Short mmCIF file of N, CA and C in Angstrom, two decimals:
data_model
loop_
_atom_site.label_atom_id
_atom_site.label_comp_id
_atom_site.label_asym_id
_atom_site.label_seq_id
_atom_site.Cartn_x
_atom_site.Cartn_y
_atom_site.Cartn_z
N UNK Z 1 81.21 90.49 109.17
CA UNK Z 1 79.92 91.06 109.49
C UNK Z 1 79.75 92.44 108.85
N UNK Z 2 80.82 93.24 108.91
CA UNK Z 2 80.74 94.57 108.31
C UNK Z 2 80.55 94.48 106.80
N UNK Z 3 81.28 93.59 106.17
CA UNK Z 3 81.15 93.43 104.71
C UNK Z 3 79.74 93.00 104.35
N UNK Z 4 79.18 92.09 105.14
CA UNK Z 4 77.83 91.62 104.88
C UNK Z 4 76.83 92.76 105.05
N UNK Z 5 76.97 93.53 106.12
CA UNK Z 5 76.02 94.60 106.40
C UNK Z 5 76.17 95.78 105.45
N UNK Z 6 77.41 96.14 105.12
CA UNK Z 6 77.64 97.36 104.34
C UNK Z 6 77.74 97.13 102.83
N UNK Z 7 78.16 95.92 102.44
CA UNK Z 7 78.33 95.64 101.00
C UNK Z 7 77.43 94.52 100.51
N UNK Z 8 76.73 93.88 101.43
CA UNK Z 8 75.84 92.78 101.10
C UNK Z 8 76.59 91.62 100.44
N UNK Z 9 77.78 91.33 100.97
CA UNK Z 9 78.55 90.19 100.45
C UNK Z 9 79.48 89.67 101.54
N UNK Z 10 79.88 88.44 101.39
CA UNK Z 10 80.78 87.80 102.34
C UNK Z 10 82.23 88.04 101.92
N UNK Z 11 83.08 88.33 102.87
CA UNK Z 11 84.50 88.51 102.59
C UNK Z 11 85.14 87.12 102.49
N UNK Z 12 85.97 86.94 101.50
CA UNK Z 12 86.61 85.65 101.25
C UNK Z 12 88.11 85.76 101.48
N UNK Z 13 88.69 84.68 101.93
CA UNK Z 13 90.14 84.64 102.11
C UNK Z 13 90.82 84.89 100.78
N UNK Z 14 91.85 85.75 100.79
CA UNK Z 14 92.60 86.05 99.59
C UNK Z 14 91.93 87.09 98.70
N UNK Z 15 90.78 87.60 99.11
CA UNK Z 15 90.06 88.58 98.31
C UNK Z 15 90.81 89.91 98.31
N UNK Z 16 90.75 90.62 97.20
CA UNK Z 16 91.40 91.92 97.05
C UNK Z 16 90.68 92.95 97.93
N UNK Z 17 91.41 93.59 98.88
CA UNK Z 17 90.78 94.55 99.78
C UNK Z 17 90.30 95.79 99.05
N UNK Z 18 90.82 96.04 97.86
CA UNK Z 18 90.40 97.22 97.11
C UNK Z 18 88.96 97.10 96.61
N UNK Z 19 88.41 95.89 96.66
CA UNK Z 19 87.00 95.73 96.34
C UNK Z 19 86.12 96.44 97.37
N UNK Z 20 86.68 96.70 98.55
CA UNK Z 20 85.92 97.33 99.63
C UNK Z 20 86.29 98.80 99.82
N UNK Z 21 87.24 99.29 99.06
CA UNK Z 21 87.65 100.69 99.18
C UNK Z 21 86.90 101.53 98.15
N UNK Z 22 86.47 102.71 98.58
CA UNK Z 22 85.83 103.61 97.62
C UNK Z 22 86.87 104.06 96.61
N UNK Z 23 86.41 104.46 95.45
CA UNK Z 23 87.32 104.84 94.36
C UNK Z 23 88.31 105.91 94.80
N UNK Z 24 87.84 106.90 95.57
CA UNK Z 24 88.74 107.98 96.00
C UNK Z 24 89.74 107.53 97.05
N UNK Z 25 89.47 106.40 97.71
CA UNK Z 25 90.36 105.93 98.77
C UNK Z 25 91.45 104.98 98.27
N UNK Z 26 91.27 104.42 97.08
CA UNK Z 26 92.21 103.41 96.58
C UNK Z 26 93.63 103.95 96.52
N UNK Z 27 93.82 105.15 95.97
CA UNK Z 27 95.17 105.72 95.87
C UNK Z 27 95.78 105.94 97.25
N UNK Z 28 94.98 106.41 98.20
CA UNK Z 28 95.47 106.64 99.56
C UNK Z 28 95.87 105.32 100.21
N UNK Z 29 95.03 104.30 100.04
CA UNK Z 29 95.32 102.99 100.62
C UNK Z 29 96.62 102.43 100.03
N UNK Z 30 96.78 102.53 98.72
CA UNK Z 30 98.00 102.03 98.07
C UNK Z 30 99.23 102.80 98.56
N UNK Z 31 99.11 104.12 98.67
CA UNK Z 31 100.22 104.95 99.15
C UNK Z 31 100.60 104.54 100.57
N UNK Z 32 99.60 104.39 101.44
CA UNK Z 32 99.87 103.99 102.82
C UNK Z 32 100.44 102.57 102.90
N UNK Z 33 99.95 101.69 102.04
CA UNK Z 33 100.44 100.31 102.02
C UNK Z 33 101.94 100.29 101.69
N UNK Z 34 102.35 101.14 100.74
CA UNK Z 34 103.77 101.22 100.39
C UNK Z 34 104.59 101.71 101.59
N UNK Z 35 104.07 102.68 102.33
CA UNK Z 35 104.77 103.17 103.52
C UNK Z 35 104.94 102.06 104.54
N UNK Z 36 103.88 101.27 104.72
CA UNK Z 36 103.94 100.18 105.69
C UNK Z 36 104.95 99.13 105.24
N UNK Z 37 104.99 98.85 103.94
CA UNK Z 37 105.98 97.90 103.43
C UNK Z 37 107.40 98.40 103.63
N UNK Z 38 107.56 99.70 103.82
CA UNK Z 38 108.87 100.28 104.14
C UNK Z 38 109.10 100.39 105.64
N UNK Z 39 108.20 99.79 106.44
CA UNK Z 39 108.42 99.71 107.88
C UNK Z 39 107.71 100.77 108.72
N UNK Z 40 106.90 101.61 108.10
CA UNK Z 40 106.24 102.69 108.85
C UNK Z 40 104.78 102.33 109.14
N UNK Z 41 104.39 102.26 110.44
CA UNK Z 41 102.97 102.01 110.74
C UNK Z 41 102.13 103.24 110.39
N UNK Z 42 100.89 103.01 109.99
CA UNK Z 42 99.99 104.09 109.57
C UNK Z 42 98.67 103.97 110.33
N UNK Z 43 98.19 105.10 110.84
CA UNK Z 43 96.86 105.16 111.44
C UNK Z 43 96.14 106.35 110.84
N UNK Z 44 94.91 106.14 110.38
CA UNK Z 44 94.14 107.25 109.83
C UNK Z 44 92.68 107.10 110.22
N UNK Z 45 91.99 108.24 110.22
CA UNK Z 45 90.56 108.27 110.50
C UNK Z 45 89.88 109.03 109.38
N UNK Z 46 88.73 108.52 108.94
CA UNK Z 46 87.97 109.23 107.91
C UNK Z 46 86.54 108.73 107.90
N UNK Z 47 85.68 109.58 107.36
CA UNK Z 47 84.28 109.19 107.21
C UNK Z 47 84.12 108.55 105.84
N UNK Z 48 83.54 107.37 105.82
CA UNK Z 48 83.32 106.64 104.58
C UNK Z 48 81.83 106.57 104.26
N UNK Z 49 81.53 106.62 102.99
CA UNK Z 49 80.16 106.41 102.52
C UNK Z 49 80.13 105.07 101.80
N UNK Z 50 79.24 104.18 102.25
CA UNK Z 50 79.17 102.84 101.71
C UNK Z 50 78.10 102.76 100.62
N UNK Z 51 78.11 101.67 99.81
CA UNK Z 51 77.16 101.55 98.70
C UNK Z 51 75.69 101.71 99.11
N UNK Z 52 75.35 101.36 100.36
CA UNK Z 52 73.95 101.49 100.80
C UNK Z 52 73.69 102.87 101.42
N UNK Z 53 74.59 103.85 101.13
CA UNK Z 53 74.50 105.24 101.60
C UNK Z 53 74.64 105.41 103.10
N UNK Z 54 75.14 104.40 103.79
CA UNK Z 54 75.46 104.54 105.21
C UNK Z 54 76.80 105.25 105.31
N UNK Z 55 76.87 106.24 106.19
CA UNK Z 55 78.12 106.96 106.43
C UNK Z 55 78.63 106.58 107.81
N UNK Z 56 79.89 106.18 107.87
CA UNK Z 56 80.51 105.78 109.13
C UNK Z 56 81.92 106.32 109.22
N UNK Z 57 82.31 106.73 110.43
CA UNK Z 57 83.71 107.07 110.69
C UNK Z 57 84.45 105.78 111.00
N UNK Z 58 85.60 105.61 110.38
CA UNK Z 58 86.41 104.41 110.62
C UNK Z 58 87.85 104.83 110.90
N UNK Z 59 88.50 104.00 111.69
CA UNK Z 59 89.94 104.15 111.91
C UNK Z 59 90.61 102.97 111.22
N UNK Z 60 91.59 103.27 110.41
CA UNK Z 60 92.34 102.23 109.72
C UNK Z 60 93.76 102.24 110.26
N UNK Z 61 94.22 101.07 110.65
CA UNK Z 61 95.59 100.94 111.15
C UNK Z 61 96.29 99.86 110.36
N UNK Z 62 97.48 100.19 109.88
CA UNK Z 62 98.29 99.23 109.12
C UNK Z 62 99.65 99.17 109.80
N UNK Z 63 100.10 97.95 110.08
CA UNK Z 63 101.38 97.75 110.76
C UNK Z 63 102.26 96.81 109.95
N UNK Z 64 103.56 97.12 109.87
CA UNK Z 64 104.47 96.15 109.24
C UNK Z 64 104.69 94.98 110.19
N UNK Z 65 104.79 93.80 109.62
CA UNK Z 65 105.12 92.60 110.39
C UNK Z 65 106.51 92.18 109.93
N UNK Z 66 107.43 92.08 110.88
CA UNK Z 66 108.83 91.82 110.56
C UNK Z 66 109.18 90.35 110.80
N UNK Z 67 110.11 89.84 109.97
CA UNK Z 67 110.61 88.49 110.19
C UNK Z 67 111.84 88.57 111.10
N UNK Z 68 112.50 87.46 111.30
CA UNK Z 68 113.66 87.43 112.21
C UNK Z 68 114.82 88.29 111.73
N UNK Z 69 114.89 88.53 110.42
CA UNK Z 69 115.95 89.37 109.85
C UNK Z 69 115.56 90.86 109.86
N UNK Z 70 114.44 91.17 110.53
CA UNK Z 70 113.94 92.54 110.64
C UNK Z 70 113.51 93.12 109.29
N UNK Z 71 113.07 92.22 108.40
CA UNK Z 71 112.53 92.63 107.11
C UNK Z 71 111.00 92.55 107.17
N UNK Z 72 110.35 93.47 106.48
CA UNK Z 72 108.89 93.42 106.43
C UNK Z 72 108.49 92.27 105.52
N UNK Z 73 107.74 91.34 106.05
CA UNK Z 73 107.29 90.22 105.24
C UNK Z 73 105.76 90.12 105.19
N UNK Z 74 105.06 90.99 105.96
CA UNK Z 74 103.59 90.99 105.93
C UNK Z 74 103.09 92.33 106.46
N UNK Z 75 101.82 92.56 106.24
CA UNK Z 75 101.18 93.78 106.73
C UNK Z 75 99.93 93.37 107.51
N UNK Z 76 99.82 93.92 108.72
CA UNK Z 76 98.63 93.71 109.53
C UNK Z 76 97.70 94.90 109.29
N UNK Z 77 96.45 94.60 108.99
CA UNK Z 77 95.49 95.64 108.63
C UNK Z 77 94.31 95.55 109.60
N UNK Z 78 94.00 96.67 110.26
CA UNK Z 78 92.89 96.70 111.21
C UNK Z 78 91.96 97.84 110.85
N UNK Z 79 90.69 97.53 110.80
CA UNK Z 79 89.66 98.50 110.41
C UNK Z 79 88.65 98.53 111.55
N UNK Z 80 88.47 99.71 112.21
CA UNK Z 80 87.61 99.82 113.37
C UNK Z 80 86.54 100.88 113.15
N UNK Z 81 85.30 100.54 113.47
CA UNK Z 81 84.20 101.49 113.40
C UNK Z 81 84.30 102.42 114.61
N UNK Z 82 84.57 103.70 114.36
CA UNK Z 82 84.67 104.69 115.45
C UNK Z 82 83.56 105.74 115.33
N UNK Z 83 82.50 105.38 114.63
CA UNK Z 83 81.42 106.32 114.37
C UNK Z 83 80.78 106.84 115.67
N UNK Z 84 80.52 105.95 116.60
CA UNK Z 84 79.88 106.34 117.87
C UNK Z 84 80.78 107.32 118.64
N UNK Z 85 82.06 107.05 118.68
CA UNK Z 85 83.01 107.92 119.38
C UNK Z 85 83.06 109.29 118.72
N UNK Z 86 83.12 109.32 117.39
CA UNK Z 86 83.16 110.60 116.66
C UNK Z 86 81.90 111.42 116.92
N UNK Z 87 80.74 110.76 116.93
CA UNK Z 87 79.48 111.47 117.18
C UNK Z 87 79.42 111.99 118.61
N UNK Z 88 79.94 111.20 119.56
CA UNK Z 88 79.98 111.66 120.95
C UNK Z 88 80.90 112.87 121.08
N UNK Z 89 82.05 112.82 120.42
CA UNK Z 89 82.98 113.95 120.45
C UNK Z 89 82.36 115.20 119.83
N UNK Z 90 81.63 115.02 118.74
CA UNK Z 90 80.96 116.16 118.10
C UNK Z 90 79.93 116.77 119.05
N UNK Z 91 79.22 115.92 119.78
CA UNK Z 91 78.24 116.42 120.75
C UNK Z 91 78.94 117.20 121.87
N UNK Z 92 80.06 116.68 122.34
CA UNK Z 92 80.82 117.38 123.38
C UNK Z 92 81.33 118.72 122.88
N UNK Z 93 81.79 118.76 121.64
CA UNK Z 93 82.25 120.02 121.07
C UNK Z 93 81.11 121.02 120.96
N UNK Z 94 79.93 120.53 120.60
CA UNK Z 94 78.77 121.42 120.50
C UNK Z 94 78.38 121.96 121.87
N UNK Z 95 78.42 121.09 122.88
CA UNK Z 95 78.13 121.53 124.25
C UNK Z 95 79.14 122.56 124.70
N UNK Z 96 80.41 122.31 124.42
CA UNK Z 96 81.46 123.26 124.80
C UNK Z 96 81.25 124.60 124.11
N UNK Z 97 80.85 124.56 122.84
CA UNK Z 97 80.61 125.80 122.11
C UNK Z 97 79.44 126.57 122.74
N UNK Z 98 78.37 125.86 123.02
CA UNK Z 98 77.20 126.51 123.64
C UNK Z 98 77.60 127.14 124.97
N UNK Z 99 78.35 126.38 125.77
CA UNK Z 99 78.75 126.90 127.08
C UNK Z 99 79.72 128.07 126.95
N UNK Z 100 80.64 127.95 126.03
CA UNK Z 100 81.67 128.98 125.95
C UNK Z 100 81.19 130.24 125.25
N UNK Z 101 80.13 130.16 124.47
CA UNK Z 101 79.66 131.34 123.75
C UNK Z 101 78.26 131.77 124.19
N UNK Z 102 77.32 130.88 124.11
CA UNK Z 102 75.93 131.23 124.39
C UNK Z 102 75.70 131.57 125.86
N UNK Z 103 76.29 130.81 126.76
CA UNK Z 103 76.10 131.07 128.19
C UNK Z 103 77.09 132.11 128.70
N UNK Z 104 78.30 132.05 128.27
CA UNK Z 104 79.33 132.96 128.80
C UNK Z 104 79.10 134.41 128.38
N UNK Z 105 78.54 134.63 127.21
CA UNK Z 105 78.33 136.01 126.76
C UNK Z 105 77.44 136.78 127.72
N UNK Z 106 76.22 136.28 128.05
CA UNK Z 106 75.40 137.03 129.01
C UNK Z 106 76.03 137.06 130.41
N UNK Z 107 76.73 135.99 130.78
CA UNK Z 107 77.38 135.98 132.09
C UNK Z 107 78.47 137.05 132.14
N UNK Z 108 79.21 137.19 131.06
CA UNK Z 108 80.24 138.24 131.00
C UNK Z 108 79.61 139.62 131.13
N UNK Z 109 78.44 139.80 130.54
CA UNK Z 109 77.73 141.08 130.68
C UNK Z 109 77.34 141.32 132.13
N UNK Z 110 76.84 140.28 132.78
CA UNK Z 110 76.46 140.41 134.20
C UNK Z 110 77.68 140.75 135.04
N UNK Z 111 78.80 140.05 134.81
CA UNK Z 111 80.02 140.33 135.57
C UNK Z 111 80.50 141.76 135.32
N UNK Z 112 80.40 142.21 134.09
CA UNK Z 112 80.78 143.59 133.76
C UNK Z 112 79.92 144.60 134.48
N UNK Z 113 78.61 144.36 134.49
CA UNK Z 113 77.69 145.26 135.20
C UNK Z 113 77.97 145.27 136.70
N UNK Z 114 78.28 144.10 137.24
CA UNK Z 114 78.62 144.02 138.67
C UNK Z 114 79.83 144.90 138.97
N UNK Z 115 80.82 144.87 138.06
CA UNK Z 115 82.03 145.68 138.29
C UNK Z 115 81.77 147.18 138.24
N UNK Z 116 80.77 147.62 137.47
CA UNK Z 116 80.56 149.07 137.35
C UNK Z 116 79.53 149.62 138.34
N UNK Z 117 78.82 148.73 139.03
CA UNK Z 117 77.86 149.21 140.03
C UNK Z 117 78.63 149.88 141.17
N UNK Z 118 78.18 151.06 141.52
CA UNK Z 118 78.80 151.81 142.62
C UNK Z 118 78.22 151.29 143.92
N UNK Z 119 78.99 150.41 144.58
CA UNK Z 119 78.51 149.79 145.81
C UNK Z 119 78.35 150.78 146.95
N UNK Z 120 79.01 151.90 146.86
CA UNK Z 120 78.91 152.89 147.94
C UNK Z 120 77.52 153.51 148.01
N UNK Z 121 76.75 153.41 146.94
CA UNK Z 121 75.41 153.98 146.93
C UNK Z 121 74.35 152.99 147.38
N UNK Z 122 74.77 151.77 147.74
CA UNK Z 122 73.82 150.75 148.20
C UNK Z 122 73.71 150.79 149.72
N UNK Z 123 72.50 150.57 150.20
CA UNK Z 123 72.35 150.46 151.66
C UNK Z 123 72.89 149.10 152.08
N UNK Z 124 72.99 148.85 153.36
CA UNK Z 124 73.61 147.63 153.88
C UNK Z 124 72.92 146.36 153.37
N UNK Z 125 71.58 146.36 153.36
CA UNK Z 125 70.85 145.17 152.92
C UNK Z 125 71.08 144.90 151.44
N UNK Z 126 71.01 145.92 150.58
CA UNK Z 126 71.24 145.76 149.15
C UNK Z 126 72.71 145.42 148.86
N UNK Z 127 73.64 145.95 149.64
CA UNK Z 127 75.06 145.62 149.46
C UNK Z 127 75.29 144.14 149.74
N UNK Z 128 74.60 143.61 150.76
CA UNK Z 128 74.73 142.19 151.09
C UNK Z 128 74.16 141.33 149.94
N UNK Z 129 72.98 141.70 149.42
CA UNK Z 129 72.38 140.98 148.30
C UNK Z 129 73.26 141.07 147.05
N UNK Z 130 73.83 142.25 146.85
CA UNK Z 130 74.72 142.46 145.72
C UNK Z 130 75.93 141.50 145.79
N UNK Z 131 76.49 141.32 146.97
CA UNK Z 131 77.63 140.41 147.15
C UNK Z 131 77.24 138.97 146.85
N UNK Z 132 76.00 138.57 147.20
CA UNK Z 132 75.52 137.22 146.87
C UNK Z 132 75.43 137.04 145.35
N UNK Z 133 74.91 138.05 144.68
CA UNK Z 133 74.81 138.00 143.21
C UNK Z 133 76.21 137.90 142.59
N UNK Z 134 77.12 138.73 143.08
CA UNK Z 134 78.49 138.73 142.55
C UNK Z 134 79.15 137.37 142.76
N UNK Z 135 79.00 136.81 143.96
CA UNK Z 135 79.62 135.52 144.26
C UNK Z 135 79.01 134.42 143.38
N UNK Z 136 77.69 134.42 143.21
CA UNK Z 136 77.02 133.40 142.38
C UNK Z 136 77.48 133.50 140.92
N UNK Z 137 77.61 134.71 140.40
CA UNK Z 137 78.06 134.90 139.01
C UNK Z 137 79.50 134.42 138.85
N UNK Z 138 80.35 134.70 139.82
CA UNK Z 138 81.75 134.25 139.74
C UNK Z 138 81.84 132.73 139.82
N UNK Z 139 81.02 132.11 140.67
CA UNK Z 139 81.01 130.65 140.77
C UNK Z 139 80.55 130.03 139.44
N UNK Z 140 79.50 130.60 138.85
CA UNK Z 140 79.03 130.10 137.56
C UNK Z 140 80.11 130.25 136.49
N UNK Z 141 80.82 131.36 136.49
CA UNK Z 141 81.90 131.58 135.53
C UNK Z 141 83.00 130.53 135.72
N UNK Z 142 83.33 130.21 136.96
CA UNK Z 142 84.35 129.19 137.26
C UNK Z 142 83.91 127.82 136.75
N UNK Z 143 82.64 127.47 136.96
CA UNK Z 143 82.11 126.18 136.50
C UNK Z 143 82.17 126.10 134.98
N UNK Z 144 81.76 127.17 134.31
CA UNK Z 144 81.77 127.17 132.84
C UNK Z 144 83.20 127.03 132.33
N UNK Z 145 84.16 127.73 132.94
CA UNK Z 145 85.56 127.60 132.53
C UNK Z 145 86.04 126.16 132.69
N UNK Z 146 85.68 125.52 133.80
CA UNK Z 146 86.10 124.13 134.06
C UNK Z 146 85.51 123.18 133.02
N UNK Z 147 84.24 123.36 132.67
CA UNK Z 147 83.59 122.49 131.68
C UNK Z 147 84.24 122.66 130.32
N UNK Z 148 84.47 123.90 129.92
CA UNK Z 148 85.09 124.15 128.62
C UNK Z 148 86.50 123.55 128.58
N UNK Z 149 87.25 123.70 129.67
CA UNK Z 149 88.61 123.16 129.72
C UNK Z 149 88.58 121.63 129.59
N UNK Z 150 87.62 120.97 130.25
CA UNK Z 150 87.50 119.51 130.16
C UNK Z 150 87.18 119.05 128.75
N UNK Z 151 86.32 119.78 128.05
CA UNK Z 151 85.92 119.35 126.71
C UNK Z 151 87.01 119.63 125.68
N UNK Z 152 87.94 120.52 125.99
CA UNK Z 152 89.03 120.83 125.06
C UNK Z 152 90.17 119.83 125.18
N UNK Z 153 90.27 119.12 126.30
CA UNK Z 153 91.41 118.19 126.48
C UNK Z 153 91.09 116.82 126.00
#
């Protein structure tokens, strides 16, 4: 289905997979194939541009297949479209950046101002309101830290 959609052709049994690799990827694929033939599994991710100018992130996994004598006699090749996952991750990174920079900067200024306000000059009612403001700013700072920590892991 991918070959039909991206290359406008049907994949045939025994067909050379390099017909589907971009010119810049052929050397990498051959290098990785040699590693797999030496028993090392390979996993890679990259953005590919197809002949119809569609760009997709793909994960390529190559595994050695061993015979009973523990010799590599075949290679298993798996190609997975991970474009949606990559785009979701990019969105999460952008959200984390906005939260960690755009929102935290003014919040840090508010917290700094709260620290320098001389509470002894406030009457009882304003001191109480000031404590509500301080508590709300600290809670917001805690929430932002938690969100940023979640998006980094």
